[in-house]
Coordinates of N, CA and C in Angstrom, one line a residue:
X1 N 102.9 -55.0 39.1 CA 103.7 -54.0 39.6 C 105.1 -54.1 39.2
X2 N 105.9 -54.9 39.6 CA 107.3 -55.0 39.2 C 107.3 -56.0 38.1
X3 N 106.8 -55.6 36.9 CA 106.6 -56.4 35.8 C 107.4 -55.9 34.5
X4 N 107.9 -56.7 33.7 CA 108.7 -56.2 32.5 C 107.7 -55.7 31.6
X5 N 106.4 -55.8 31.7 CA 105.5 -55.1 30.8 C 104.9 -53.9 31.2
X6 N 105.1 -53.5 32.5 CA 104.7 -52.2 32.9 C 105.5 -51.0 32.4
X7 N 104.9 -49.9 32.0 CA 105.6 -48.8 31.5 C 106.3 -48.0 32.7
X8 N 107.4 -48.3 32.9 CA 108.2 -47.7 34.0 C 108.4 -46.2 33.6
X9 N 108.0 -45.4 34.5 CA 108.1 -43.9 34.3 C 109.6 -43.4 34.4
X10 N 110.0 -42.4 33.6 CA 111.3 -42.0 33.6 C 111.6 -41.0 34.8
X11 N 112.8 -41.0 35.1 CA 113.2 -40.1 36.2 C 114.0 -40.8 37.2
X12 N 115.1 -40.1 37.7 CA 116.1 -40.7 38.6 C 115.5 -41.1 39.9
X13 N 114.5 -40.3 40.5 CA 113.9 -40.7 41.7 C 113.0 -41.9 41.6
X14 N 112.3 -42.1 40.5 CA 111.5 -43.3 40.3 C 112.4 -44.5 40.1
X15 N 113.6 -44.4 39.4 CA 114.5 -45.4 39.3 C 115.1 -45.9 40.6
X16 N 115.4 -44.8 41.4 CA 116.0 -45.2 42.8 C 115.0 -45.8 43.6
X17 N 113.7 -45.4 43.5 CA 112.7 -46.2 44.3 C 112.5 -47.6 43.8
X18 N 112.5 -47.8 42.5 CA 112.4 -49.2 42.1 C 113.5 -50.0 42.6
X19 N 114.8 -49.5 42.5 CA 116.0 -50.3 43.1 C 115.8 -50.5 44.5
X20 N 115.4 -49.6 45.3 CA 115.4 -49.7 46.8 C 114.3 -50.8 47.0
X21 N 113.1 -50.6 46.4 CA 112.0 -51.6 46.8 C 112.4 -53.0 46.4
X22 N 113.0 -53.1 45.2 CA 113.4 -54.5 44.8 C 114.4 -55.2 45.8
X23 N 115.4 -54.3 46.2 CA 116.4 -54.8 47.1 C 116.0 -55.1 48.5
X24 N 115.2 -54.1 49.0 CA 114.9 -54.1 50.4 C 113.6 -55.0 50.8
X25 N 112.7 -55.1 49.8 CA 111.4 -55.7 50.2 C 110.7 -56.7 49.3
X26 N 110.8 -56.4 48.0 CA 110.1 -57.2 47.0 C 110.2 -58.6 47.1
X27 N 111.5 -59.1 47.0 CA 111.7 -60.6 47.1 C 111.2 -61.3 48.2
X28 N 111.4 -60.7 49.5 CA 111.0 -61.3 50.7 C 109.5 -61.3 50.8
X29 N 109.0 -60.2 50.5 CA 107.5 -60.0 50.4 C 106.9 -61.1 49.5
X30 N 107.4 -61.3 48.4 CA 106.8 -62.3 47.4 C 107.0 -63.6 48.1
X31 N 108.1 -63.9 48.6 CA 108.2 -65.3 49.3 C 107.2 -65.6 50.5
X32 N 107.0 -64.6 51.3 CA 106.0 -64.7 52.4 C 104.7 -64.9 51.9
X33 N 104.2 -64.0 51.0 CA 102.9 -64.1 50.5 C 102.6 -65.3 49.7
X34 N 103.7 -65.9 48.9 CA 103.5 -67.1 48.2 C 103.3 -68.3 49.2
X35 N 103.8 -68.3 50.4 CA 103.7 -69.3 51.2 C 102.3 -69.3 51.9
X36 N 101.9 -68.0 52.2 CA 100.6 -67.9 52.8 C 99.4 -68.2 51.8
X37 N 99.5 -67.7 50.6 CA 98.4 -68.1 49.7 C 98.5 -69.5 49.3
X38 N 99.7 -70.2 49.2 CA 99.8 -71.6 48.9 C 99.1 -72.3 50.0
X39 N 99.3 -72.0 51.3 CA 98.7 -72.7 52.3 C 97.1 -72.5 52.3
X40 N 96.7 -71.3 52.0 CA 95.3 -71.3 51.7 C 94.6 -72.2 50.7
X41 N 95.3 -72.3 49.6 CA 94.8 -73.3 48.5 C 94.9 -74.6 49.1
X42 N 95.9 -75.0 49.8 CA 96.1 -76.4 50.4 C 94.8 -76.6 51.4
X43 N 94.6 -75.6 52.1 CA 93.5 -75.8 53.1 C 92.1 -76.0 52.4
X44 N 92.0 -75.4 51.2 CA 90.7 -75.5 50.4 C 90.6 -76.7 49.5
X45 N 91.7 -77.1 49.0 CA 91.8 -78.3 48.1 C 92.9 -79.2 48.5
X46 N 92.5 -80.5 48.3 CA 93.6 -81.5 48.7 C 94.7 -81.4 47.7
X47 N 96.0 -81.8 48.2 CA 97.1 -81.8 47.3 C 97.0 -82.9 46.3
X48 N 95.9 -83.8 46.6 CA 95.8 -84.9 45.6 C 94.8 -84.5 44.5
X49 N 94.1 -83.5 44.7 CA 93.2 -83.1 43.7 C 94.1 -82.5 42.4
X50 N 93.7 -83.0 41.3 CA 94.3 -82.6 40.1 C 93.7 -81.5 39.4
X51 N 94.4 -80.8 38.7 CA 93.9 -79.6 37.8 C 93.1 -78.7 38.7
X52 N 93.7 -78.1 39.6 CA 93.1 -77.0 40.4 C 93.3 -75.8 39.6
X53 N 92.3 -75.2 38.9 CA 92.5 -74.1 38.0 C 92.4 -72.8 38.8
X54 N 93.5 -71.9 38.6 CA 93.7 -70.7 39.3 C 93.9 -69.6 38.4
X55 N 93.3 -68.4 38.8 CA 93.5 -67.2 38.1 C 94.0 -66.1 39.0
X56 N 95.2 -65.4 38.6 CA 95.8 -64.4 39.3 C 95.4 -63.1 38.7
X57 N 94.6 -62.3 39.3 CA 94.1 -61.0 38.8 C 95.0 -59.8 39.1
X58 N 95.5 -59.1 38.2 CA 96.6 -58.1 38.5 C 97.9 -58.7 38.8
X59 N 98.3 -59.6 37.9 CA 99.4 -60.6 38.3 C 100.7 -60.0 38.3
X60 N 100.9 -58.8 37.7 CA 102.3 -58.2 37.6 C 103.3 -59.1 36.9
X61 N 104.4 -59.4 37.6 CA 105.4 -60.2 36.9 C 105.1 -61.7 37.0
X62 N 104.0 -62.1 37.5 CA 103.5 -63.5 37.6 C 104.3 -64.3 38.5
X63 N 105.2 -63.8 39.3 CA 106.1 -64.5 40.1 C 105.3 -65.3 41.2
X64 N 104.3 -64.7 41.8 CA 103.6 -65.5 42.9 C 102.9 -66.7 42.2
X65 N 102.2 -66.5 41.0 CA 101.5 -67.6 40.4 C 102.5 -68.7 40.1
X66 N 103.8 -68.3 39.5 CA 104.7 -69.3 39.2 C 105.3 -70.0 40.3
X67 N 105.5 -69.3 41.5 CA 106.2 -69.8 42.7 C 105.2 -70.8 43.4
X68 N 103.9 -70.5 43.4 CA 102.9 -71.4 43.9 C 102.9 -72.8 43.0
X69 N 102.9 -72.6 41.8 CA 102.8 -73.7 40.8 C 104.0 -74.6 41.0
X70 N 105.1 -74.1 41.3 CA 106.3 -74.8 41.5 C 106.2 -75.8 42.6
X71 N 105.6 -75.4 43.8 CA 105.4 -76.3 44.9 C 104.1 -77.0 44.9
X72 N 103.1 -76.5 44.1 CA 101.8 -77.1 43.9 C 101.6 -77.5 42.5
X73 N 102.2 -78.4 41.9 CA 102.1 -78.6 40.5 C 100.7 -79.1 40.1
X74 N 99.9 -79.3 41.0 CA 98.5 -79.7 40.6 C 97.6 -78.5 40.3
X75 N 98.2 -77.3 40.4 CA 97.6 -76.1 40.1 C 98.0 -75.7 38.7
X76 N 96.9 -75.2 38.0 CA 97.0 -74.7 36.6 C 96.7 -73.2 36.6
X77 N 97.6 -72.4 36.2 CA 97.4 -70.9 36.4 C 97.1 -70.2 35.0
X78 N 96.2 -69.2 35.1 CA 95.9 -68.2 34.1 C 96.3 -66.8 34.9
X79 N 96.8 -65.9 34.1 CA 97.1 -64.6 34.7 C 96.6 -63.4 33.8
X80 N 96.0 -62.5 34.5 CA 95.6 -61.2 33.7 C 96.0 -60.0 34.5
X81 N 96.2 -59.0 33.6 CA 96.5 -57.6 34.1 C 96.2 -56.6 33.0
X82 N 96.2 -55.4 33.4 CA 95.8 -54.4 32.5 C 96.7 -53.9 31.4
X83 N 98.0 -54.4 31.6 CA 99.1 -54.0 30.6 C 99.2 -54.8 29.4
X84 N 99.2 -54.2 28.2 CA 99.4 -55.0 27.0 C 100.7 -55.7 26.9
X85 N 100.7 -56.9 26.2 CA 102.0 -57.7 26.1 C 102.8 -57.0 25.1
X86 N 104.1 -56.6 25.4 CA 104.9 -56.0 24.3 C 105.2 -56.9 23.2
X87 N 105.6 -56.5 22.0 CA 105.8 -57.2 20.9 C 107.1 -58.1 21.2
X88 N 107.1 -59.3 21.0 CA 108.2 -60.3 21.1 C 108.0 -61.3 22.3
X89 N 107.0 -60.9 23.3 CA 106.9 -61.6 24.4 C 105.7 -62.7 24.1
X90 N 105.0 -62.5 23.0 CA 104.0 -63.5 22.7 C 104.3 -64.8 22.4
X91 N 105.5 -65.0 22.1 CA 106.1 -66.3 21.8 C 107.0 -66.9 23.0
X92 N 107.0 -66.2 24.1 CA 107.7 -66.7 25.2 C 106.8 -67.6 26.0
X93 N 107.2 -68.7 26.3 CA 106.4 -69.8 27.0 C 105.9 -69.2 28.3
X94 N 106.7 -68.5 29.0 CA 106.2 -68.0 30.4 C 104.9 -67.2 30.2
X95 N 104.8 -66.4 29.0 CA 103.7 -65.4 28.9 C 102.5 -65.9 28.3
X96 N 102.6 -67.3 27.9 CA 101.5 -67.9 27.2 C 100.2 -67.9 28.2
X97 N 100.4 -67.9 29.4 CA 99.3 -67.9 30.3 C 98.8 -66.6 30.7
X98 N 99.4 -65.5 30.1 CA 98.9 -64.1 30.4 C 97.9 -63.7 29.4
X99 N 97.0 -62.8 29.9 CA 96.0 -62.2 29.1 C 95.8 -60.7 29.5
X100 N 95.6 -59.9 28.7 CA 95.3 -58.5 29.0 C 93.8 -58.3 29.2
X101 N 93.3 -57.6 30.2 CA 92.0 -57.3 30.3 C 91.7 -55.8 30.7
X102 N 90.5 -55.4 30.7 CA 90.2 -54.0 30.8 C 90.1 -53.5 32.3
X103 N 90.5 -54.3 33.3 CA 90.5 -53.9 34.6 C 89.3 -54.0 35.4
X104 N 88.2 -54.5 34.7 CA 86.7 -54.6 35.2 C 86.2 -55.9 35.1
X105 N 86.1 -56.5 33.9 CA 85.4 -57.6 33.5 C 86.3 -58.7 33.3
X106 N 86.3 -59.8 34.0 CA 87.2 -61.0 33.8 C 86.8 -61.9 32.7
X107 N 87.7 -61.9 31.6 CA 87.4 -62.4 30.3 C 87.3 -64.0 30.3
X108 N 86.6 -64.6 31.3 CA 86.3 -66.0 31.3 C 85.0 -66.3 31.7
X109 N 84.6 -67.6 31.3 CA 83.2 -68.1 31.5 C 82.9 -68.3 33.0
X110 N 81.7 -68.4 33.3 CA 81.2 -68.7 34.7 C 81.9 -69.9 35.3
X111 N 82.5 -69.8 36.5 CA 83.1 -70.9 37.3 C 84.1 -71.6 36.4
X112 N 84.9 -70.8 35.9 CA 86.1 -71.3 35.1 C 87.1 -71.7 36.0
X113 N 87.2 -71.2 37.2 CA 88.3 -71.3 38.2 C 88.0 -71.8 39.5
X114 N 88.7 -72.7 40.0 CA 88.6 -73.1 41.5 C 89.1 -72.1 42.4
X115 N 90.1 -71.2 42.1 CA 90.7 -70.2 42.9 C 90.9 -69.0 42.1
X116 N 90.6 -67.8 42.6 CA 91.0 -66.5 42.0 C 91.7 -65.8 43.1
X117 N 92.8 -65.2 42.7 CA 93.7 -64.5 43.7 C 93.8 -63.0 43.3
X118 N 93.8 -62.0 44.3 CA 94.0 -60.6 44.1 C 95.1 -60.3 45.1
X119 N 96.3 -60.1 44.7 CA 97.4 -59.7 45.6 C 97.8 -58.3 45.5
X120 N 97.3 -57.5 46.6 CA 97.6 -56.0 46.6 C 97.2 -55.4 45.3
X121 N 95.9 -55.7 44.9 CA 95.4 -55.1 43.6 C 94.2 -54.3 43.9
X122 N 93.2 -54.8 44.7 CA 91.9 -54.2 44.9 C 92.0 -52.7 45.4
X123 N 92.9 -52.3 46.2 CA 92.9 -51.0 46.6 C 93.4 -50.0 45.5
X124 N 93.9 -50.5 44.4 CA 94.2 -49.7 43.2 C 93.0 -49.6 42.3
X125 N 92.1 -50.5 42.5 CA 91.0 -50.5 41.5 C 90.0 -49.5 41.6
X126 N 89.8 -48.8 42.7 CA 88.9 -47.6 42.8 C 87.5 -48.1 42.6
X127 N 86.8 -47.3 41.7 CA 85.4 -47.6 41.4 C 85.1 -49.0 40.8
X128 N 86.2 -49.6 40.2 CA 86.0 -50.9 39.6 C 85.9 -52.0 40.6
X129 N 86.2 -51.7 41.9 CA 86.3 -52.8 42.9 C 85.1 -53.7 43.0
X130 N 83.8 -53.0 43.1 CA 82.6 -53.8 43.2 C 82.5 -54.8 42.0
X131 N 82.8 -54.3 40.8 CA 82.7 -55.0 39.6 C 83.7 -56.2 39.6
X132 N 84.9 -56.0 40.0 CA 85.9 -57.0 40.1 C 85.5 -58.1 41.0
X133 N 85.0 -57.7 42.1 CA 84.6 -58.7 43.2 C 83.4 -59.6 42.7
X134 N 82.3 -58.9 42.1 CA 81.3 -59.7 41.5 C 81.7 -60.5 40.3
X135 N 82.7 -60.1 39.6 CA 83.3 -61.0 38.4 C 83.9 -62.1 39.1
X136 N 84.7 -61.9 40.2 CA 85.4 -63.0 40.9 C 84.4 -64.0 41.4
X137 N 83.3 -63.7 41.8 CA 82.2 -64.5 42.3 C 81.7 -65.3 41.2
X138 N 81.5 -64.6 40.0 CA 80.9 -65.2 38.9 C 81.9 -66.3 38.3
X139 N 83.2 -66.0 38.2 CA 84.1 -66.9 37.6 C 84.8 -67.9 38.4
X140 N 84.7 -67.8 39.7 CA 85.5 -68.6 40.7 C 84.7 -69.2 41.8
X141 N 85.2 -70.2 42.4 CA 84.7 -70.9 43.6 C 85.1 -70.2 44.9
X142 N 86.5 -70.2 44.9 CA 87.3 -69.6 46.1 C 88.0 -68.3 45.8
X143 N 87.9 -67.3 46.5 CA 88.6 -66.1 46.1 C 89.5 -65.7 47.3
X144 N 90.9 -65.5 47.0 CA 91.9 -65.1 48.0 C 92.3 -63.7 47.7
X145 N 92.1 -62.9 48.7 CA 92.4 -61.4 48.5 C 93.4 -61.0 49.6
X146 N 94.6 -60.6 49.2 CA 95.7 -60.0 50.0 C 95.5 -58.4 49.8
X147 N 95.3 -57.7 50.9 CA 95.2 -56.3 50.7 C 95.5 -55.6 52.1
X148 N 95.1 -54.4 52.2 CA 95.3 -53.6 53.3 C 94.1 -53.1 54.1
X149 N 94.2 -53.0 55.4 CA 93.1 -52.4 56.2 C 93.8 -51.1 56.8
X150 N 93.0 -50.0 56.7 CA 93.4 -48.8 57.4 C 92.4 -48.7 58.7
X151 N 93.1 -48.0 59.7 CA 92.4 -47.9 61.0 C 92.3 -46.4 61.5
X152 N 93.1 -45.6 60.9 CA 93.2 -44.2 61.3 C 93.8 -43.4 60.2
X153 N 94.0 -42.2 60.5 CA 94.7 -41.3 59.5 C 96.2 -41.7 59.4
X154 N 96.9 -42.2 60.6 CA 98.2 -42.5 60.6 C 98.4 -43.8 59.7
X155 N 97.5 -44.8 59.9 CA 97.7 -46.1 59.1 C 97.5 -45.7 57.6
X156 N 96.4 -44.9 57.2 CA 96.3 -44.5 55.9 C 97.5 -43.8 55.3
X157 N 98.2 -42.9 56.2 CA 99.4 -42.2 55.6 C 100.6 -43.1 55.4
X158 N 100.7 -44.0 56.4 CA 101.8 -45.0 56.2 C 101.7 -46.0 55.0
X159 N 100.3 -46.3 54.8 CA 100.0 -47.2 53.6 C 100.3 -46.4 52.4
X160 N 100.0 -45.2 52.3 CA 100.2 -44.4 51.2 C 101.8 -44.4 50.8
X161 N 102.6 -44.2 51.9 CA 104.0 -44.1 51.7 C 104.5 -45.4 51.2
X162 N 104.0 -46.5 51.8 CA 104.4 -47.8 51.2 C 104.0 -48.0 49.8
X163 N 102.8 -47.5 49.4 CA 102.5 -47.6 48.0 C 103.3 -46.7 47.0
X164 N 103.8 -45.6 47.6 CA 104.6 -44.7 46.8 C 106.0 -45.4 46.5
X165 N 106.5 -46.1 47.5 CA 107.8 -46.8 47.4 C 107.6 -47.9 46.4
X166 N 106.5 -48.7 46.5 CA 106.3 -49.9 45.9 C 105.7 -49.7 44.4
X167 N 104.9 -48.7 44.3 CA 104.1 -48.7 43.0 C 104.2 -47.3 42.1
X168 N 104.5 -46.2 42.9 CA 104.5 -44.9 42.2 C 105.5 -44.9 40.9
X169 N 106.6 -45.4 41.1 CA 107.7 -45.5 40.1 C 107.3 -46.2 38.9
X170 N 106.2 -47.1 39.0 CA 105.7 -47.9 37.9 C 104.5 -47.3 37.3
X171 N 104.1 -46.0 37.8 CA 102.9 -45.3 37.3 C 101.6 -45.8 37.7
X172 N 101.6 -46.6 38.8 CA 100.4 -47.2 39.4 C 99.7 -46.2 40.3
X173 N 98.4 -45.9 40.1 CA 97.7 -44.9 41.0 C 97.8 -45.2 42.5
X174 N 98.0 -44.2 43.3 CA 98.0 -44.4 44.7 C 96.6 -44.0 45.3
X175 N 95.9 -44.9 46.0 CA 94.6 -44.6 46.4 C 94.5 -43.5 47.4
X176 N 93.4 -42.9 47.6 CA 93.1 -41.9 48.7 C 92.9 -42.6 49.9
X177 N 92.2 -43.7 49.9 CA 91.9 -44.4 51.2 C 92.1 -45.9 50.9
X178 N 92.1 -46.7 52.0 CA 92.2 -48.2 51.9 C 91.0 -48.7 52.6
X179 N 90.8 -50.0 52.4 CA 89.6 -50.7 53.1 C 89.6 -50.5 54.6
X180 N 88.4 -50.4 55.1 CA 88.2 -50.6 56.6 C 87.5 -52.0 56.5
X181 N 87.5 -52.6 57.6 CA 87.0 -53.9 57.8 C 85.5 -53.9 57.5
X182 N 84.7 -52.9 57.9 CA 83.3 -52.8 57.6 C 83.1 -52.6 56.1
X183 N 83.8 -51.7 55.5 CA 83.6 -51.5 54.0 C 84.0 -52.7 53.2
X184 N 85.1 -53.4 53.6 CA 85.4 -54.6 52.9 C 84.3 -55.6 52.9
X185 N 83.8 -55.9 54.2 CA 82.7 -56.9 54.3 C 81.5 -56.6 53.5
X186 N 81.2 -55.2 53.5 CA 80.0 -54.9 52.7 C 80.2 -55.1 51.2
X187 N 81.4 -54.8 50.7 CA 81.7 -55.0 49.3 C 81.7 -56.5 48.9
X188 N 82.2 -57.3 49.8 CA 82.2 -58.7 49.6 C 80.7 -59.3 49.6
X189 N 79.9 -58.8 50.6 CA 78.5 -59.3 50.6 C 77.7 -58.8 49.4
X190 N 78.1 -57.6 48.9 CA 77.3 -57.1 47.8 C 77.6 -57.9 46.5
X191 N 78.9 -58.4 46.5 CA 79.3 -59.2 45.3 C 79.0 -60.6 45.3
X192 N 78.3 -61.1 46.5 CA 78.0 -62.4 46.5 C 79.2 -63.3 47.0
X193 N 79.9 -62.8 47.9 CA 81.1 -63.5 48.4 C 81.0 -63.6 49.9
X194 N 81.2 -64.8 50.4 CA 81.2 -65.0 51.9 C 82.7 -65.1 52.5
X195 N 83.0 -64.3 53.4 CA 84.3 -64.5 54.1 C 84.3 -65.7 55.0
X196 N 85.2 -66.6 54.7 CA 85.2 -67.9 55.4 C 86.5 -67.9 56.4
X197 N 87.3 -67.0 56.1 CA 88.6 -67.0 56.9 C 89.2 -65.6 56.7
X198 N 90.0 -65.2 57.7 CA 90.5 -63.8 57.6 C 91.9 -63.9 58.5
X199 N 92.9 -63.5 57.9 CA 94.1 -63.4 58.6 C 94.6 -61.8 58.5
X200 N 94.5 -61.1 59.6 CA 95.0 -59.7 59.4 C 96.0 -59.4 60.4
X201 N 97.0 -60.2 60.4 CA 98.2 -60.0 61.3 C 99.4 -60.6 60.4
X202 N 99.8 -60.0 59.4 CA 100.8 -60.6 58.5 C 102.1 -59.6 58.6
X203 N 103.1 -60.2 59.1 CA 104.4 -59.5 59.2 C 105.2 -59.7 58.0
X204 N 105.4 -58.6 57.2 CA 106.1 -58.6 55.9 C 107.5 -57.9 56.1
X205 N 107.7 -57.3 57.2 CA 109.0 -56.4 57.3 C 109.8 -56.7 58.6
X206 N 109.8 -58.0 59.0 CA 110.5 -58.3 60.2 C 112.0 -58.1 60.0
X207 N 112.5 -58.2 58.7 CA 113.9 -58.0 58.5 C 114.3 -56.6 58.3
X208 N 113.4 -55.6 58.5 CA 113.7 -54.1 58.5 C 113.5 -53.6 59.8
X209 N 114.4 -53.4 60.7 CA 114.2 -53.1 62.1 C 113.4 -51.8 62.2
X210 N 113.8 -50.7 61.5 CA 113.0 -49.5 61.6 C 111.6 -49.6 61.1
X211 N 111.6 -50.1 59.9 CA 110.2 -50.2 59.2 C 109.3 -51.0 60.0
X212 N 109.7 -52.1 60.6 CA 108.8 -53.0 61.3 C 108.2 -52.4 62.6
X213 N 108.8 -51.3 63.1 CA 108.4 -50.6 64.2 C 107.3 -49.6 63.8
X214 N 107.3 -49.2 62.7 CA 106.2 -48.1 62.3 C 105.1 -48.6 61.4
X215 N 105.3 -49.8 60.9 CA 104.2 -50.5 60.0 C 103.6 -51.7 60.9
X216 N 102.4 -51.6 61.1 CA 101.7 -52.7 62.0 C 101.3 -53.8 61.1
X217 N 101.5 -55.1 61.6 CA 101.1 -56.3 60.8 C 99.6 -56.3 60.5
X218 N 98.9 -55.6 61.4 CA 97.3 -55.8 61.2 C 96.9 -54.8 60.0
X219 N 97.7 -54.1 59.5 CA 97.4 -53.4 58.3 C 97.4 -54.3 57.1
X220 N 98.0 -55.5 57.2 CA 98.0 -56.4 56.0 C 97.0 -57.6 56.2
X221 N 96.3 -57.9 55.4 CA 95.3 -59.1 55.5 C 95.3 -60.0 54.3
X222 N 95.0 -61.3 54.6 CA 94.5 -62.1 53.5 C 93.0 -62.7 53.9
X223 N 92.2 -62.5 53.0 CA 90.8 -63.0 53.3 C 90.6 -64.2 52.3
X224 N 90.0 -65.2 52.8 CA 89.4 -66.3 52.0 C 87.9 -66.3 52.0
X225 N 87.5 -66.1 50.6 CA 86.1 -65.9 50.4 C 85.5 -67.1 49.5
X226 N 84.2 -67.4 49.7 CA 83.5 -68.3 48.8 C 82.5 -67.7 48.2
X227 N 82.3 -68.1 46.9 CA 81.1 -67.6 46.1 C 79.9 -68.2 46.6
X228 N 78.9 -67.5 46.9 CA 77.7 -68.1 47.4 C 76.6 -68.3 46.3
X229 N 76.9 -67.9 45.1 CA 75.9 -68.0 44.0 C 76.3 -69.2 43.2

């Protein structure tokens, strides 16, 4: 999303939204999610385990993968997203772990990874969501999903507004609907993934007094899933 390889759309409104989002939310949100996802990895794998292979699907600027790796050096990361790598970045050491994919099929062999992460990605995937989840079950052992639950028209509207602020300026599609708990469970089951833990009370906006009163923490969740195949 906030990636140097995303084709940022032109226009003063889009540029203002990017500036506002970066300053008000992005850095703090990234820090909170990094800590939560890192703890999930620690809970699933011992810090003494070497070479815990991880894949971040829809990685954006790769900051979450890099931040987790800094504090968990036993993790080895690959990152994929739909955006092609611009000319000149292919020789940049940071982007050596990046690979472009088609948004559906994960371009790695079966059980290549111990951990696969999706951080606010699946609600943008639309009809590709079942394929992506099935691919995650095929290529990974543990799948960590950070995403949103909607409970009513109000929560859906507020989530859309959040997406407009965070993603519209980058040309990322805004979904018509978000996951319900029932639909998410069915999608996971159909993909061969078992939900083994769920945190659906994540406060990302404590530092924004007005925002935190209108956005419920229960709209944000992290699910820990295990491939059953």
